[in-house]
């Protein structure tokens, strides 16, 4: 039973038993109603058995109020309609079944209903109470089946409520569990319930706190207000609600069982009355018999009494629904034995009504009813669509489409199934698809394709039918995929963790990638993890670079823990892994194996790979049978699902060391492999996978005359020495010579004996275990008893008792001189056992037997002997042995020095199997080394290695010396080389100690390219122990550090400096040496010492391109390399080196510091903060990008440093396409031309690839092509290098309709007009002159004023004569009259094209007319014919100055001299003097091309915006204050005031002047602040309006000039300056001076030459302004631009002109001090002679201040002391003197000076000033004792004064 809803809240009417008609007023609930209802409930507890519990509503307060308003509105509407119908005509109403079916009958209108009440989505309303069945419970909500097939959701927060105050009658919550029962909560605070625990205790296990239960009242305790309940299910089900008098409708609760009486039979149900006052209906599907036929009405006669249960209650219409379903009446849900999607072929039609057919489904154990929407037949086929759990009814369909398709319901969906679906919608998150049965699923965006889908709507079209695979179905949410790999996969589906078995191979997709592995998801949410080592990544690579999220991968399950839901996968089979397998079949050439660990995989073992020994491999092949298990197999190669395997012991033993990639190969290392092919010129050796090396004939065998085919065979196991690895050409050069590849252990003979055991096992597979145990009765070196059987020339055959089929053999040499009689019994020593041949080699030699027969039994002797051997013999010990038996593959040896212990040694090695072996004879003495003592892996044999096989010939003396050596740090030991690695020697020394000798510990200096060349394996040498092992916790890493440096061996004191030398700081520029130990594509890694490494970038190794191309070849492993230290990381002990000396770098970089060096030349900081690239350097570079058009090349010259090669700097010759032959990544040799910093703070490096530059030519002389084309190859880097009629070449930079621009060099460009492009008409310039085209022409015009160059590409001029002939200035003379046409009109004059010669001359505005011309443009037009007179000719610059004054034309006077203002328009530069002119900082903006904010200014940002016209015009002009020396120094301003403070009148005047100045500045700031509210002018027209409205404002004019400079129109800026000088009123002297200063800056920056241009403007300015101010302004310009020569020259001129000016002399002294010049005293003496006496104090004091700040403080003190001697009572001088000392900060000097000052006899006012200053100083220092001392001195002075 579902949790009943609580009663209707506010707004619901209060029903009573007397009210049967609906009220027309809105329903409202008061507090009195609630109180009355609570009391009524309490009074009825003794009579009412059931206590229905109401649940909380899910509606909010606002939702409830809205519902009440809608109800009230409906009642108002009904009332209006009823009133209207009364007043109007009555209309005949047509009866409608639809109306009756849609309404709920409540029985209040007195009318009998036609149909039974039925709940639908249309008539269900908030507040309705329903009975339901819980069908699903999840974490978020509860799904409840309601009457009428509806479903409801109860949120988790609404499932139970302890705080609800609604009245509850029958249901209750378990509040707490007590010892004797459960306390219940009904929702009323005053009433509680209790259920006792039964005697059997069953209830305790089922009831929990918060559980909702139903119970029957058994007892009521009125005093305690406790209701006792019983929760027995039978009692609850049979409990019938009593008929109480006056029972309210509100007390009715769904689930109540009532006694009902049949009132009438309706069309689709029955009308009942119950509990006296209430009516309810039962529809057809809730009758007692659900499968009732058409005669169901006969079963319910009027007044028949039945038990019914309330199904639903509607408080608004007072409608009640009942049910007679026997299961619901018994308080149980109706059973359903069918499921959605079931198909029934024989469904019986029970009833046909208006709504459809009622069928009886043949389900077991009880038939179920079904209701469908189709009428057809008595027996029909039906499929279940859904279920109505409340009615126990199934909903079916008869549509044919419902029977098609595998997916009809969610239960039909299986993860991994493939089905068709139609796309119904596509969105950014994915696509919604629909199956044939109607189910919908989602295809996520990542699963729409194998790759990332950017536009899903283009990938999936709505309506398209596609094939999908189901990924999972959770909570009825289906997810599918359209990835082709998953859809078409034939591998098993992994949809649960229980399906994950080891070895399972399936498909999945990556969901997350991390550094340590990948997460892979499968079907139904199953997820696994692939560790990094299973990904098959190359060393150093990241998983992100190989895989991506969403990628489908093929995985194999390696482990699965079902309990923790963890699956470990691998998505690749690694080469070199060890597997096991079972023989599946055998062919003539190979063995087919089923790999056990791979399940579905098979492997192939060729005959040669069954064993290292060729004969044993053939024998093994003949003995193998299907089913035989091979325990250890090596994966050599993977070809699809087939594996190439090997059973070779040599490869399996070293599987982890076998290389599979080029990066794993190290030169000079020895690696195991096998021969894969033989040719006449060499031998191919293969390792893992397809990694193959080649051994040339010269390096394959020691004997050059031997035949390779007779020395090796295909499949042979070999040891290969890596000679060279060339990754670019993918070539590996090997050496197979025995001298360099000899074995260092006994693995070859060990494999022989192990394989012999396997062969004997195969041969003895049919022999019983007892017969096979004969081997255990023999032990190497033991005595055995046997019977002589027969004797021949070779020896004697022996039989053994109780051992059949085993023979012994005593060779002739081992008879010991005894007489052999057949049948006699002998005791012999076992020398060897051949298990495959079942033969035992014996010996009767006395020395062998006597050593064993010493009062000890055989068994005891064996144990004792084994113990003795283990103590005496050690691995790698060299021994002398005697040959006892010579076998085909090995020797049997005895060691006399160790009790004739028997050992075994191989006659051949891996590389010499097919070569003739050295002949040995019995009894021969040999030298060998012990490689393995007796253990199971050696078949109980002692294994030796002959010196003749390993190539060593050392005596045992060194071995014994090595054994006795110690291993203390500093001690000298005897060590034996066991392995030679590229960077270290592995040695053994002492008593089983292992060590290494680093490559840097071989020679005293790292100068030898092959320091290990003189060493070989097995060699003994003396070494000194220098360090203990670094890793004592890892046994394999316990390597002692040794050194064989001669200096180290000679003097042990060197050892004391070892640790110190490791800590030394490396200095930038220091040369260090090291050995190459690693080379990659970008870096060379060096070993500087044992603990310090270094790296060199590829581009720092060479500057020649061909050397950089062969970068890796030039740095083989082990090569000695030197370099210069750039940086040093002390923590990582890593150096960065370059191979060229560093210039002017002297600093310590032990901590990677980045302190800057002195700027001796132009350089840039490198990536490590070190200055090492300079102009003129020749570098190696690599092209990183080819820029489009004529952009040139972007070249990398460092790890993070790039430069640009201009288009004209790529080739020396002018070639059509200089970029031909260049590609990205190509190495080039380049030269640094220029280094500059950009405005963004980055460095711009200009490079050149031209070989004609200094240092760029690789040969002794430049090629003939360059010599023959000197003129063509020349680049014009400066504008002055060009002259008229000069031949030039260049590349087209840009082409327009009016012409094109060409680049002549990286700094010079020229313009070509359309008319000068070609001799013929050019129709489409863009096509005929594309960007980058090479063109040749001649200079047509050079305009020095604007630095514009015009070039013509025509071959002849208009007259047909070559231009070189027409451009002849020698034909012209000063004073000649010429005629021509005006070519261009400028504000400063006319450019006239002179007839006949084609040259252009300039007629300045001052030479146009005798009268002043205000506007040149208005008077002259371009194209007019004019006559002029030549005033000046400059043949060097090819300039012609003309004059058009009428006086020239009338009298023909020659004018030889040029007016000073004539060429003032030739130069351009602007910059202000912020140091000397703070008010003119607005002028500084002109120095840049555009508006730029100046720092430290008074105007801040406002000074960059143009002033409003009305506000700016009313303010006095900008004042350039030239009377102050150090305006930017605040202290100086104070000092100036103090020096002038003696005279009160002078002080007051200065204060007034300063106040006026500040007020004026405030007005200026206010005016300029108002500018911020408006935008600055952005065009020339806006500036013109502004200057017309404010013509006297220098601020506006200067901003106008700055605007023109930002457009690169220098001539226009110059003309604006001239206009400003003409326009500004003559009385505005300061405003004019501002313009002159800006003009100085303009010409100083852009004049040609600047010095002359500035001088001409300066001469003009002197005529209009105060000369002193003009001199000071120009001086400031020169000082800021650091033109110190011009500064000195100008100052010399100024001190001569203004001898009596204190300011000028101070500027002279200031300049001398800033330049650190000597002779300051002589300047001071000269100034004192020239200056008036009243200026001496000012001059001396200011000079002293300058000395303190810029010069020598002692000279400043001398000056102050001198002036104070003459004027001791000038407190202003004392104050300034004290300020300068305080600024220096020497406490003792300052205090002594204060003591002198306060000891003076001065007036009290001045003494007060000094004492106050002294006290402020002591307080600033922070010493209170000194401050008290000053106060005491002041008191003493006051007392003395008063006295």
PDB file of C-alpha atoms in Angstrom, residues 949-1049:
ATOM      1  CA  UNK A 949      88.307 -19.782 -26.173  1.00  0.00           C
ATOM      2  CA  UNK A 950      88.069 -16.461 -24.315  1.00  0.00           C
ATOM      3  CA  UNK A 951      91.342 -15.151 -25.781  1.00  0.00           C
ATOM      4  CA  UNK A 952      93.055 -14.466 -22.436  1.00  0.00           C
ATOM      5  CA  UNK A 953      96.390 -15.783 -21.243  1.00  0.00           C
ATOM      6  CA  UNK A 954      96.932 -14.505 -17.713  1.00  0.00           C
ATOM      7  CA  UNK A 955      98.578 -16.533 -15.010  1.00  0.00           C
ATOM      8  CA  UNK A 956      96.946 -17.583 -11.813  1.00  0.00           C
ATOM      9  CA  UNK A 957      99.402 -15.395  -9.922  1.00  0.00           C
ATOM     10  CA  UNK A 958      97.370 -12.244 -10.627  1.00  0.00           C
ATOM     11  CA  UNK A 959      94.215 -14.088  -9.617  1.00  0.00           C
ATOM     12  CA  UNK A 960      95.612 -14.944  -6.242  1.00  0.00           C
ATOM     13  CA  UNK A 961      96.866 -11.390  -5.840  1.00  0.00           C
ATOM     14  CA  UNK A 962      93.399 -10.145  -6.668  1.00  0.00           C
ATOM     15  CA  UNK A 963      91.889 -12.440  -4.089  1.00  0.00           C
ATOM     16  CA  UNK A 964      94.142 -11.115  -1.350  1.00  0.00           C
ATOM     17  CA  UNK A 965      93.560  -7.444  -2.245  1.00  0.00           C
ATOM     18  CA  UNK A 966      91.580  -5.185   0.061  1.00  0.00           C
ATOM     19  CA  UNK A 967      88.734  -2.832  -0.775  1.00  0.00           C
ATOM     20  CA  UNK A 968      89.209   0.178   1.446  1.00  0.00           C
ATOM     21  CA  UNK A 969      88.823   3.638  -0.071  1.00  0.00           C
ATOM     22  CA  UNK A 970      92.255   4.792  -1.148  1.00  0.00           C
ATOM     23  CA  UNK A 971      93.770   1.337  -1.352  1.00  0.00           C
ATOM     24  CA  UNK A 972      95.321  -0.038  -4.541  1.00  0.00           C
ATOM     25  CA  UNK A 973      93.747  -3.323  -5.676  1.00  0.00           C
ATOM     26  CA  UNK A 974      94.306  -5.782  -8.497  1.00  0.00           C
ATOM     27  CA  UNK A 975      91.208  -5.854 -10.674  1.00  0.00           C
ATOM     28  CA  UNK A 976      90.149  -7.985 -13.621  1.00  0.00           C
ATOM     29  CA  UNK A 977      88.032  -6.615 -16.416  1.00  0.00           C
ATOM     30  CA  UNK A 978      84.825  -8.622 -16.824  1.00  0.00           C
ATOM     31  CA  UNK A 979      82.949  -6.381 -19.265  1.00  0.00           C
ATOM     32  CA  UNK A 980      83.723  -3.354 -21.381  1.00  0.00           C
ATOM     33  CA  UNK A 981      80.802  -0.974 -21.665  1.00  0.00           C
ATOM     34  CA  UNK A 982      80.740   2.230 -23.675  1.00  0.00           C
ATOM     35  CA  UNK A 983      81.332   4.402 -20.626  1.00  0.00           C
ATOM     36  CA  UNK A 984      82.780   2.185 -17.995  1.00  0.00           C
ATOM     37  CA  UNK A 985      84.802  -0.899 -17.317  1.00  0.00           C
ATOM     38  CA  UNK A 986      83.171  -3.520 -15.122  1.00  0.00           C
ATOM     39  CA  UNK A 987      85.774  -5.239 -12.973  1.00  0.00           C
ATOM     40  CA  UNK A 988      86.002  -7.811 -10.236  1.00  0.00           C
ATOM     41  CA  UNK A 989      88.496  -7.454  -7.431  1.00  0.00           C
ATOM     42  CA  UNK A 990      89.149  -8.707  -3.960  1.00  0.00           C
ATOM     43  CA  UNK A 991      86.906 -11.323  -2.463  1.00  0.00           C
ATOM     44  CA  UNK A 992      83.944 -11.215  -4.873  1.00  0.00           C
ATOM     45  CA  UNK A 993      83.824  -7.413  -5.019  1.00  0.00           C
ATOM     46  CA  UNK A 994      82.471  -5.734  -8.107  1.00  0.00           C
ATOM     47  CA  UNK A 995      83.400  -2.300  -9.305  1.00  0.00           C
ATOM     48  CA  UNK A 996      83.516   0.049 -12.233  1.00  0.00           C
ATOM     49  CA  UNK A 997      86.074   2.390 -13.757  1.00  0.00           C
ATOM     50  CA  UNK A 998      84.394   5.436 -15.270  1.00  0.00           C
ATOM     51  CA  UNK A 999      85.711   6.637 -18.600  1.00  0.00           C
ATOM     52  CA  UNK A1000      86.918   9.852 -16.971  1.00  0.00           C
ATOM     53  CA  UNK A1001      88.998   7.853 -14.488  1.00  0.00           C
ATOM     54  CA  UNK A1002      91.300   6.334 -17.147  1.00  0.00           C
ATOM     55  CA  UNK A1003      93.535   9.218 -18.199  1.00  0.00           C
ATOM     56  CA  UNK A1004      94.666  12.340 -16.379  1.00  0.00           C
ATOM     57  CA  UNK A1005      93.212  14.529 -19.138  1.00  0.00           C
ATOM     58  CA  UNK A1006      90.224  13.737 -21.326  1.00  0.00           C
ATOM     59  CA  UNK A1007      92.173  13.893 -24.562  1.00  0.00           C
ATOM     60  CA  UNK A1008      92.072  10.335 -25.813  1.00  0.00           C
ATOM     61  CA  UNK A1009      89.273   9.464 -28.211  1.00  0.00           C
ATOM     62  CA  UNK A1010      89.332   5.777 -27.268  1.00  0.00           C
ATOM     63  CA  UNK A1011      90.416   5.493 -23.650  1.00  0.00           C
ATOM     64  CA  UNK A1012      89.267   1.865 -23.492  1.00  0.00           C
ATOM     65  CA  UNK A1013      91.171   0.782 -26.605  1.00  0.00           C
ATOM     66  CA  UNK A1014      94.086  -0.631 -24.627  1.00  0.00           C
ATOM     67  CA  UNK A1015      91.861  -2.760 -22.393  1.00  0.00           C
ATOM     68  CA  UNK A1016      90.278  -6.155 -23.059  1.00  0.00           C
ATOM     69  CA  UNK A1017      88.069  -8.548 -21.143  1.00  0.00           C
ATOM     70  CA  UNK A1018      89.973 -10.655 -18.659  1.00  0.00           C
ATOM     71  CA  UNK A1019      92.879  -8.245 -18.389  1.00  0.00           C
ATOM     72  CA  UNK A1020      94.251  -7.616 -14.911  1.00  0.00           C
ATOM     73  CA  UNK A1021      95.446  -4.225 -13.765  1.00  0.00           C
ATOM     74  CA  UNK A1022      96.083  -2.114 -10.711  1.00  0.00           C
ATOM     75  CA  UNK A1023      93.438   0.409  -9.667  1.00  0.00           C
ATOM     76  CA  UNK A1024      92.775   2.634  -6.703  1.00  0.00           C
ATOM     77  CA  UNK A1025      89.459   2.559  -4.863  1.00  0.00           C
ATOM     78  CA  UNK A1026      88.046   6.104  -4.870  1.00  0.00           C
ATOM     79  CA  UNK A1027      84.485   5.674  -3.580  1.00  0.00           C
ATOM     80  CA  UNK A1028      82.188   3.194  -1.901  1.00  0.00           C
ATOM     81  CA  UNK A1029      79.022   1.887  -3.584  1.00  0.00           C
ATOM     82  CA  UNK A1030      76.292   4.482  -3.904  1.00  0.00           C
ATOM     83  CA  UNK A1031      73.329   2.095  -3.434  1.00  0.00           C
ATOM     84  CA  UNK A1032      74.032  -0.315  -0.625  1.00  0.00           C
ATOM     85  CA  UNK A1033      70.443  -1.529  -0.440  1.00  0.00           C
ATOM     86  CA  UNK A1034      70.413  -2.969  -3.940  1.00  0.00           C
ATOM     87  CA  UNK A1035      72.757  -5.833  -4.409  1.00  0.00           C
ATOM     88  CA  UNK A1036      73.109  -5.392  -8.151  1.00  0.00           C
ATOM     89  CA  UNK A1037      74.107  -1.769  -7.714  1.00  0.00           C
ATOM     90  CA  UNK A1038      76.933  -2.403  -5.245  1.00  0.00           C
ATOM     91  CA  UNK A1039      79.666  -1.185  -7.579  1.00  0.00           C
ATOM     92  CA  UNK A1040      82.789   0.342  -6.109  1.00  0.00           C
ATOM     93  CA  UNK A1041      84.246   3.338  -7.882  1.00  0.00           C
ATOM     94  CA  UNK A1042      87.820   2.748  -9.071  1.00  0.00           C
ATOM     95  CA  UNK A1043      90.371   4.865 -10.892  1.00  0.00           C
ATOM     96  CA  UNK A1044      93.386   3.952 -13.037  1.00  0.00           C
ATOM     97  CA  UNK A1045      94.607   7.492 -13.661  1.00  0.00           C
ATOM     98  CA  UNK A1046      98.420   7.529 -13.576  1.00  0.00           C
ATOM     99  CA  UNK A1047      98.424  10.495 -11.210  1.00  0.00           C
ATOM    100  CA  UNK A1048      96.011   8.725  -8.909  1.00  0.00           C
ATOM    101  CA  UNK A1049      98.101   5.575  -8.827  1.00  0.00           C
TER     102      UNK A1049
END
